[in-house]
Coordinates of C-alpha atoms in Angstrom, one line a residue:
Chain A
M1 CA -76.4 42.9 42.1
T2 CA -77.1 43.3 45.8
L3 CA -78.4 46.8 46.6
A4 CA -78.0 48.6 49.9
D5 CA -80.6 50.9 51.4
G6 CA -81.2 53.8 49.1
A7 CA -80.1 51.5 46.2
A8 CA -76.5 52.6 46.4
P9 CA -74.3 49.8 45.1
L10 CA -72.3 48.1 47.8
S11 CA -68.5 48.1 47.9
R12 CA -66.5 45.0 48.4
T13 CA -63.3 44.4 50.4
P14 CA -60.3 42.6 48.8
L15 CA -61.4 39.5 50.8
H16 CA -64.8 39.3 49.3
A17 CA -64.1 36.0 47.4
L18 CA -62.5 34.5 50.5
H19 CA -65.6 35.2 52.5
L20 CA -67.9 33.6 50.0
A21 CA -65.6 30.6 49.6
R22 CA -65.8 30.0 53.3
G23 CA -69.5 30.1 53.3
A24 CA -70.1 33.5 54.9
R25 CA -73.5 35.1 55.1
M26 CA -73.0 38.5 53.6
V27 CA -74.9 41.6 54.7
A28 CA -74.8 45.3 53.9
F29 CA -72.8 47.3 56.5
A30 CA -71.6 50.9 56.1
G31 CA -71.9 50.7 52.3
Y32 CA -70.0 47.4 52.1
E33 CA -71.0 43.8 51.6
M34 CA -69.5 42.2 54.7
P35 CA -69.6 38.7 56.3
V36 CA -71.9 38.8 59.4
Q37 CA -71.1 35.1 60.2
Y38 CA -69.6 32.0 58.8
P39 CA -71.1 28.5 59.1
P40 CA -70.1 28.0 62.8
G41 CA -72.3 31.0 63.8
I42 CA -71.9 34.0 66.0
I43 CA -71.7 32.2 69.4
A44 CA -69.1 29.7 68.2
E45 CA -67.1 32.4 66.5
H46 CA -67.2 34.6 69.5
L47 CA -66.0 31.8 71.8
H48 CA -63.3 30.8 69.4
T49 CA -61.9 34.3 69.5
R50 CA -62.0 34.3 73.3
T51 CA -60.2 31.0 73.5
Q52 CA -57.9 30.8 70.4
A53 CA -57.6 33.4 67.6
G54 CA -60.1 35.0 65.2
L55 CA -59.3 36.7 61.9
F56 CA -61.6 39.6 61.0
D57 CA -61.7 41.5 57.7
V58 CA -61.9 45.1 58.7
S59 CA -60.9 46.5 55.4
H60 CA -64.1 48.6 55.3
M61 CA -62.7 50.8 57.9
G62 CA -61.0 54.1 56.9
Q63 CA -57.2 54.2 57.0
L64 CA -55.8 57.7 56.7
R65 CA -52.3 59.2 56.8
L66 CA -51.7 62.7 58.0
I67 CA -48.3 63.6 56.5
G68 CA -46.3 66.6 57.6
Q69 CA -44.2 67.9 60.5
D70 CA -47.1 69.6 62.2
A71 CA -49.6 66.7 61.8
A72 CA -49.8 66.1 65.6
A73 CA -50.2 69.7 66.6
M74 CA -52.7 70.3 63.8
L75 CA -54.8 67.2 64.7
E76 CA -55.0 68.3 68.3
R77 CA -57.2 71.2 67.1
L78 CA -59.8 68.6 66.3
V79 CA -59.5 66.0 69.1
P80 CA -59.1 66.1 72.9
G81 CA -56.3 63.5 73.0
D82 CA -52.6 64.1 73.7
V83 CA -51.3 63.5 70.2
R84 CA -48.2 65.7 70.4
G85 CA -47.1 63.5 73.4
L86 CA -47.3 60.3 71.4
A87 CA -43.9 58.7 71.0
P88 CA -43.0 57.2 67.6
G89 CA -44.6 53.8 67.3
R90 CA -47.2 54.5 69.9
M91 CA -50.9 54.8 69.4
R92 CA -54.0 56.0 71.3
Y93 CA -57.7 56.1 71.1
T94 CA -59.2 59.6 70.5
L95 CA -62.3 61.4 69.3
L96 CA -63.1 63.9 66.6
L97 CA -65.4 66.4 68.2
N98 CA -67.7 69.1 67.0
D99 CA -68.0 72.6 68.5
K100 CA -70.5 71.4 71.1
G101 CA -68.2 68.6 72.3
G102 CA -70.3 66.0 70.5
I103 CA -68.5 63.1 69.0
I104 CA -68.1 63.1 65.2
D105 CA -66.2 59.8 65.2
D106 CA -63.9 57.7 67.4
L107 CA -60.6 56.6 66.0
M108 CA -57.1 55.2 66.6
V109 CA -54.1 57.4 66.0
T110 CA -50.6 56.1 65.6
R111 CA -47.4 58.1 65.4
V112 CA -45.5 56.9 62.3
E113 CA -42.3 58.1 60.7
D114 CA -43.7 60.9 58.5
G115 CA -46.7 61.8 60.5
L116 CA -49.8 60.1 61.9
F117 CA -51.8 57.0 60.8
L118 CA -55.5 57.0 61.6
V119 CA -58.1 54.2 61.6
V120 CA -61.7 55.6 61.5
N121 CA -65.1 54.0 61.3
A122 CA -66.3 52.8 57.9
A123 CA -69.6 54.7 58.1
C124 CA -67.7 57.9 58.9
K125 CA -64.7 57.7 56.7
D126 CA -65.9 60.0 53.9
T127 CA -67.1 62.7 56.2
D128 CA -64.0 62.3 58.4
T129 CA -61.7 62.7 55.4
A130 CA -63.5 65.8 54.2
H131 CA -63.4 67.3 57.7
L132 CA -59.7 66.6 58.1
R133 CA -59.0 68.0 54.6
T134 CA -61.0 71.2 55.4
E135 CA -59.3 71.7 58.7
L136 CA -55.8 70.6 58.1
E137 CA -54.8 71.2 54.5
P138 CA -52.6 72.6 53.2
F139 CA -50.4 72.4 56.4
V140 CA -50.9 68.6 56.5
T141 CA -51.5 66.2 53.7
V142 CA -54.4 63.9 54.2
D143 CA -53.8 60.6 52.3
A144 CA -56.9 58.3 52.2
C145 CA -54.7 55.2 51.7
D146 CA -56.9 53.8 49.0
G147 CA -55.7 50.3 48.2
Q148 CA -54.9 49.3 51.7
A149 CA -56.7 46.4 53.4
L150 CA -56.9 45.9 57.2
L151 CA -57.0 42.5 59.0
A152 CA -57.5 42.0 62.7
L153 CA -56.1 38.9 64.5
Q154 CA -57.6 38.7 68.0
G155 CA -57.5 36.3 70.8
P156 CA -55.1 34.7 73.3
A157 CA -53.3 32.8 70.5
A158 CA -52.9 35.8 68.2
A159 CA -49.4 36.8 69.4
A160 CA -48.0 33.3 69.0
V161 CA -49.6 32.9 65.6
L162 CA -48.5 36.2 64.2
A163 CA -44.9 35.8 65.6
R164 CA -44.5 32.7 63.3
F165 CA -44.7 35.1 60.3
C166 CA -43.4 38.3 61.9
P167 CA -40.7 37.2 64.4
G168 CA -40.6 39.4 67.5
I169 CA -44.1 40.9 67.0
D170 CA -45.3 39.2 70.1
R171 CA -43.0 41.5 72.2
I172 CA -44.5 44.8 71.2
P173 CA -46.9 46.1 73.9
F174 CA -50.6 46.9 73.6
M175 CA -51.2 50.3 71.8
S176 CA -47.9 50.2 69.9
A177 CA -47.0 49.7 66.2
A178 CA -44.3 48.1 64.1
T179 CA -43.6 48.1 60.4
G180 CA -42.3 44.9 58.9
S181 CA -43.1 42.2 56.4
F182 CA -45.2 39.1 56.2
D183 CA -44.0 36.5 53.7
G184 CA -41.9 39.4 52.2
R185 CA -45.0 41.6 51.8
P186 CA -44.8 44.9 53.6
C187 CA -47.2 45.5 56.4
Q188 CA -47.8 47.8 59.4
V189 CA -48.9 46.0 62.6
T190 CA -50.5 47.5 65.7
R191 CA -51.2 45.7 68.9
S192 CA -54.8 46.7 69.2
G193 CA -58.3 45.6 68.5
Y194 CA -62.0 45.7 69.3
T195 CA -62.6 42.5 71.2
G196 CA -61.1 43.1 74.7
E197 CA -58.5 40.3 73.9
D198 CA -54.9 40.6 73.1
G199 CA -54.5 41.0 69.3
F200 CA -53.2 42.9 66.3
E201 CA -54.4 44.9 63.4
I202 CA -52.5 44.4 60.2
S203 CA -52.6 47.1 57.5
L204 CA -51.4 45.8 54.1
A205 CA -51.7 46.3 50.4
A206 CA -55.1 45.1 49.1
A207 CA -53.3 42.9 46.5
D208 CA -51.6 41.0 49.4
A209 CA -54.6 40.7 51.6
T210 CA -56.0 37.3 50.4
A211 CA -52.7 35.6 50.4
I212 CA -51.9 36.7 54.0
A213 CA -55.4 36.0 55.3
E214 CA -55.2 32.5 53.9
R215 CA -51.8 32.0 55.5
L216 CA -53.2 33.0 58.9
L217 CA -56.3 30.9 58.4
A218 CA -54.1 27.8 57.7
E219 CA -52.8 28.0 61.3
P220 CA -54.7 25.6 63.5
E221 CA -55.7 28.2 66.1
V222 CA -57.2 30.7 63.6
A223 CA -60.8 30.8 62.3
P224 CA -62.6 33.6 60.3
I225 CA -64.9 35.7 62.4
G226 CA -67.8 37.8 61.1
L227 CA -69.3 41.2 62.1
G228 CA -71.9 39.5 64.3
A229 CA -69.3 38.1 66.7
R230 CA -67.2 41.3 66.4
D231 CA -70.3 43.1 67.8
T232 CA -70.8 40.7 70.7
L233 CA -67.1 40.7 71.6
R234 CA -66.9 44.5 71.7
L235 CA -70.1 44.7 73.7
E236 CA -68.8 42.3 76.4
A237 CA -65.6 44.3 76.4
G238 CA -67.7 47.5 77.1
L239 CA -66.3 49.2 73.9
C240 CA -68.5 51.9 72.2
L241 CA -69.9 51.4 68.8
Y242 CA -70.1 54.7 66.9
G243 CA -73.6 55.6 65.8
H244 CA -75.1 53.6 68.7
D245 CA -73.3 54.3 72.0
I246 CA -71.7 57.5 70.9
D247 CA -72.6 60.1 68.3
T248 CA -72.8 63.9 67.8
T249 CA -75.4 64.1 70.6
T250 CA -73.1 62.5 73.2
N251 CA -69.9 64.0 74.7
P252 CA -66.8 62.2 75.9
V253 CA -67.5 62.8 79.6
E254 CA -71.0 61.3 79.7
A255 CA -69.8 58.5 77.4
G256 CA -67.2 57.4 80.0
L257 CA -64.4 58.4 77.7
A258 CA -62.9 61.2 79.8
W259 CA -59.8 59.0 80.1
A260 CA -59.1 59.8 76.4
I261 CA -58.8 63.5 77.3
G262 CA -55.1 64.2 78.0
A263 CA -54.1 66.1 81.2
R264 CA -52.4 68.8 79.1
R265 CA -55.5 69.1 77.0
R266 CA -57.8 69.5 80.0
A267 CA -55.6 72.3 81.3
N268 CA -55.0 74.1 78.1
G269 CA -58.1 73.3 76.0
G270 CA -57.8 74.1 72.4
F271 CA -60.1 71.4 71.0
P272 CA -63.7 71.7 69.8
G273 CA -66.2 72.0 72.7
A274 CA -63.4 72.3 75.2
A275 CA -65.3 74.8 77.4
T276 CA -68.3 72.5 77.6
I277 CA -66.3 69.4 78.2
V278 CA -64.0 70.9 80.9
A279 CA -67.0 72.3 82.7
E280 CA -68.7 68.9 82.6
L281 CA -65.5 67.3 83.9
G282 CA -65.7 69.5 86.9
A283 CA -69.5 69.4 87.6
G284 CA -70.1 65.9 86.4
P285 CA -72.3 64.9 83.5
R286 CA -76.1 64.9 83.6
R287 CA -76.2 61.3 82.4
R288 CA -73.7 58.5 82.1
R289 CA -73.0 55.4 79.9
V290 CA -73.3 52.3 82.1
G291 CA -73.4 48.5 81.8
I292 CA -76.8 46.9 82.4
Q293 CA -77.3 43.3 83.4
P294 CA -80.8 42.0 82.9
E295 CA -81.9 39.6 85.6
G296 CA -83.9 37.3 83.3
R297 CA -82.9 35.8 80.0
A298 CA -84.6 38.3 77.7
P299 CA -82.1 40.4 75.7
A300 CA -82.8 44.2 75.7
R301 CA -82.0 45.7 72.3
E302 CA -80.9 49.1 71.3
G303 CA -83.6 51.7 72.0
T304 CA -85.1 49.8 75.0
V305 CA -86.4 52.2 77.6
I306 CA -84.7 52.0 81.0
T307 CA -86.9 52.8 84.0
D308 CA -86.4 53.1 87.8
P309 CA -88.0 50.2 89.7
A310 CA -91.2 52.3 90.0
G311 CA -91.5 52.6 86.2
A312 CA -90.2 56.2 85.7
P313 CA -88.0 56.5 82.6
I314 CA -84.3 57.1 83.4
G315 CA -82.6 56.3 80.1
R316 CA -82.3 54.2 77.1
V317 CA -80.2 51.2 75.9
T318 CA -77.7 52.0 73.1
S319 CA -76.3 48.5 72.6
G320 CA -77.8 45.2 73.8
G321 CA -78.0 41.6 73.1
F322 CA -76.6 38.2 74.2
G323 CA -73.1 37.9 75.5
P324 CA -71.8 34.4 74.6
S325 CA -69.0 34.5 77.2
V326 CA -71.3 35.9 79.8
G327 CA -73.9 33.3 78.9
G328 CA -76.8 35.7 79.1
P329 CA -78.2 39.0 78.0
I330 CA -76.1 42.2 78.4
A331 CA -76.6 45.8 77.5
M332 CA -75.1 49.3 77.6
G333 CA -77.0 52.5 77.8
Y334 CA -77.3 56.0 79.2
V335 CA -79.0 56.7 82.5
G336 CA -79.3 59.8 84.6
S337 CA -76.1 60.2 86.7
Q338 CA -78.0 59.6 90.0
F339 CA -78.8 56.1 88.7
A340 CA -75.3 55.3 87.4
A341 CA -73.8 53.7 90.5
P342 CA -73.1 49.9 90.0
G343 CA -75.7 47.9 91.8
T344 CA -78.6 50.4 91.1
A345 CA -81.8 48.5 90.4
C346 CA -83.6 49.4 87.3
A347 CA -86.0 47.8 84.7
L348 CA -85.9 47.3 81.0
V349 CA -89.1 47.7 79.1
V350 CA -89.1 44.9 76.5
R351 CA -92.3 44.2 74.5
D352 CA -94.2 46.5 76.9
Q353 CA -93.1 44.4 80.0
P354 CA -90.8 45.9 82.6
R355 CA -88.1 43.4 83.3
P356 CA -85.8 43.8 86.3
A357 CA -82.1 44.6 85.7
R358 CA -79.3 46.4 87.5
V359 CA -76.4 48.7 86.6
V360 CA -73.1 46.9 86.5
P361 CA -69.5 48.0 85.9
L362 CA -68.0 47.7 82.4
P363 CA -66.5 45.6 80.9
F364 CA -68.6 42.5 81.3
V365 CA -65.5 40.4 80.4
P366 CA -62.1 41.5 81.7
H367 CA -59.7 43.0 79.1
R368 CA -56.7 40.8 78.4
Y369 CA -54.3 43.2 76.7
Y370 CA -50.6 42.6 76.6
R371 CA -48.8 45.4 78.4
G372 CA -45.3 44.0 78.1
Chain B
M1 CA -103.1 10.7 61.3
S2 CA -101.2 14.0 61.3
L3 CA -101.2 16.7 58.8
L4 CA -98.1 19.0 58.3
R5 CA -98.5 22.5 56.9
F6 CA -96.3 25.5 56.5
T7 CA -96.6 29.3 56.3
K8 CA -94.8 32.0 54.3
D9 CA -93.5 33.3 57.6
H10 CA -91.7 29.9 58.1
E11 CA -93.8 28.4 60.8
W12 CA -94.8 24.7 60.6
I13 CA -98.0 23.3 62.1
R14 CA -98.8 19.7 62.6
Q15 CA -102.4 18.8 63.2
E16 CA -103.2 16.0 65.6
G17 CA -107.0 15.7 65.9
D18 CA -108.5 18.9 67.3
T19 CA -105.1 20.2 68.4
A20 CA -101.9 21.3 66.5
V21 CA -98.3 21.7 67.4
I22 CA -96.4 24.8 66.0
G23 CA -92.8 25.6 65.5
I24 CA -90.4 27.3 63.1
T25 CA -88.9 25.6 60.1
D26 CA -85.3 24.5 59.5
Y27 CA -85.0 27.3 57.0
A28 CA -86.1 29.8 59.6
Q29 CA -83.7 28.6 62.3
E30 CA -80.8 28.7 59.7
Q31 CA -81.7 32.3 58.8
L32 CA -81.9 33.4 62.4
G33 CA -78.7 31.8 63.5
D34 CA -78.0 31.0 67.1
V35 CA -81.2 31.2 69.1
V36 CA -80.5 32.6 72.5
Y37 CA -84.0 33.3 73.9
V38 CA -87.6 32.2 73.5
E39 CA -90.6 33.9 75.0
L40 CA -93.7 31.7 75.1
P41 CA -97.4 32.6 75.7
E42 CA -99.3 31.8 78.8
L43 CA -101.5 28.7 78.8
G44 CA -105.2 29.4 77.9
R45 CA -104.4 32.4 75.7
Q46 CA -106.5 32.8 72.6
V47 CA -104.4 33.5 69.6
E48 CA -105.8 34.7 66.2
R49 CA -104.8 33.5 62.9
G50 CA -101.6 35.5 62.0
G51 CA -101.4 36.8 65.5
E52 CA -98.2 36.9 67.5
A53 CA -97.8 33.7 69.4
A54 CA -94.2 33.7 70.7
V55 CA -90.9 35.5 70.3
V56 CA -87.6 34.0 69.2
E57 CA -84.4 35.9 69.6
S58 CA -81.1 35.2 67.9
A59 CA -77.7 36.6 68.7
K60 CA -78.6 39.4 66.2
A61 CA -82.3 40.2 66.6
A62 CA -85.8 39.4 67.9
S63 CA -88.5 37.9 65.7
E64 CA -92.1 37.1 66.2
V65 CA -93.6 33.6 65.7
Y66 CA -97.1 33.9 64.3
A67 CA -100.0 31.5 64.8
P68 CA -100.8 29.9 61.4
V69 CA -104.4 29.4 62.6
A70 CA -106.6 30.5 65.4
G71 CA -106.8 28.6 68.7
E72 CA -106.3 28.4 72.4
V73 CA -102.8 27.7 73.8
V74 CA -103.0 24.3 75.6
A75 CA -99.3 23.6 75.9
V76 CA -95.9 25.4 75.6
N77 CA -92.5 23.9 75.3
D78 CA -90.7 25.0 78.4
A79 CA -87.7 23.0 77.3
I80 CA -86.8 25.5 74.6
A81 CA -87.1 28.4 77.1
A82 CA -84.5 26.6 79.2
D83 CA -82.3 25.6 76.2
P84 CA -83.1 27.8 73.3
A85 CA -80.4 26.2 71.1
T86 CA -82.8 23.2 70.7
V87 CA -84.6 25.4 68.2
N88 CA -81.5 25.3 66.0
T89 CA -80.7 21.6 66.5
D90 CA -84.2 20.1 66.2
P91 CA -86.6 22.8 64.9
M92 CA -89.2 20.3 63.6
G93 CA -89.0 18.0 66.7
N94 CA -88.0 18.9 70.2
G95 CA -87.7 22.5 69.2
W96 CA -91.5 22.9 68.9
F97 CA -93.0 26.1 70.5
I98 CA -96.7 25.8 71.3
K99 CA -99.7 23.5 71.0
L100 CA -103.1 25.0 70.1
R101 CA -106.7 23.7 70.4
L102 CA -107.9 24.6 67.0
A103 CA -110.7 27.1 66.7
E104 CA -111.4 26.3 63.0
P105 CA -109.5 23.3 61.7
A106 CA -110.5 24.2 58.2
Q107 CA -108.0 27.2 58.4
L108 CA -105.3 24.6 57.8
D109 CA -106.5 24.1 54.3
G110 CA -105.2 27.5 53.2
L111 CA -101.6 26.6 54.2
M112 CA -98.8 25.1 52.1
D113 CA -98.0 21.4 52.2
E114 CA -94.4 20.3 52.4
A115 CA -93.8 20.2 48.6
A116 CA -95.3 23.7 48.2
Y117 CA -93.1 25.1 51.0
R118 CA -90.0 23.5 49.6
K119 CA -90.7 25.2 46.3
F120 CA -91.4 28.5 48.1
I121 CA -88.1 28.6 49.9
A122 CA -86.2 27.4 46.8
E123 CA -87.5 30.6 45.2
L124 CA -86.3 32.8 48.1
K125 CA -82.6 31.6 47.7

């Protein structure tokens, strides 16, 4: 048996056998045995997703249902997003916050018939579930949706492919949801993802996951994509990875996520850390998350110290590597706000050598969402 | 006559008289995945046996390339710095990293030959 750090046994998703059959290299991630790449490799998988369509197994992520009439109002006590204003079938990105305004997790929330549907990070799902139960029950029922799988189909061909099985699904706009069926198997589809491309996430019964994944993979545009390319795609798209770019020590303002704080919420507060966050919205944060473009070819990994051109430390890289669509190294990190303007020269200290870089706007690759 | 040897860190070294060419094995490139960056030492640098001689970065992570034996760097393969994917496509040929002038050629005697290395990686799988 494969053992994770701390010798805890790894969980498997319903697609485990499919990954092995397709030659995936499996790694431990958030307590799961997950495919990091298939035989084509990270760069080919990344470029395939940007040009055609990639199928990702994201069944390790947490799917939760908050059931009850007051679910939206109750969830607003824990997040800064406008949840009450979410129309049925619409979704939005929001953040679970602690009392200091630090980020406990980032998540997607969708208004469904009987309440809300949440997708949370795999590594956080147990603590999120406990937090939600403590704070919301008994007024809202928190259902952990055990037995649900989650697939993501991402890329410019995703809509045309999925519409072959779910007619009309190509007409729902970005950040909306529809319930339907796929080969007669019930599923819930959202137009969302983590690549910067148009695409969908499909929540379905674990027992149906392999059959539906195989049907999608049989389409000529679709290839299976591992976590390695998922990470390079989201980094190029400038999207945060929880536990790296955001965590309990970062707040939404410095993370560049103030857009996720609803206007009504700014005015009325009522979420954890509201006083701190509203004050920071007014005064501006001490530091900011920025894009960083190295001038040379050397990637700067997470933890790399960022300095000003004279060598004084100004921040640290939180995600960094090689961007296959950019064709070179890219990074994100936090720098003091006075250094956050695009074009600011800086240096990245890689293997004790300062290497010139500059602050750039995010994303590195334009988003291509379908807004209808 | 050339002598090909291997390390447990998955470098290969091919002796040619008093110099030797060093690279990473096919097994190593396969484990790394797509190579996106290579950092090579400056000419004239003295490297120790087991010392860091170069850096190879894949899409996922950075790894060191260690010198299997001691020597002076007399050539580096600038072609892999320009096109790092060569390390994936031809690790034992055009994907070589550096050439050393050997300090102590007898140090090669302690390394694995091809049959021993094949057995070594078979046991890793």
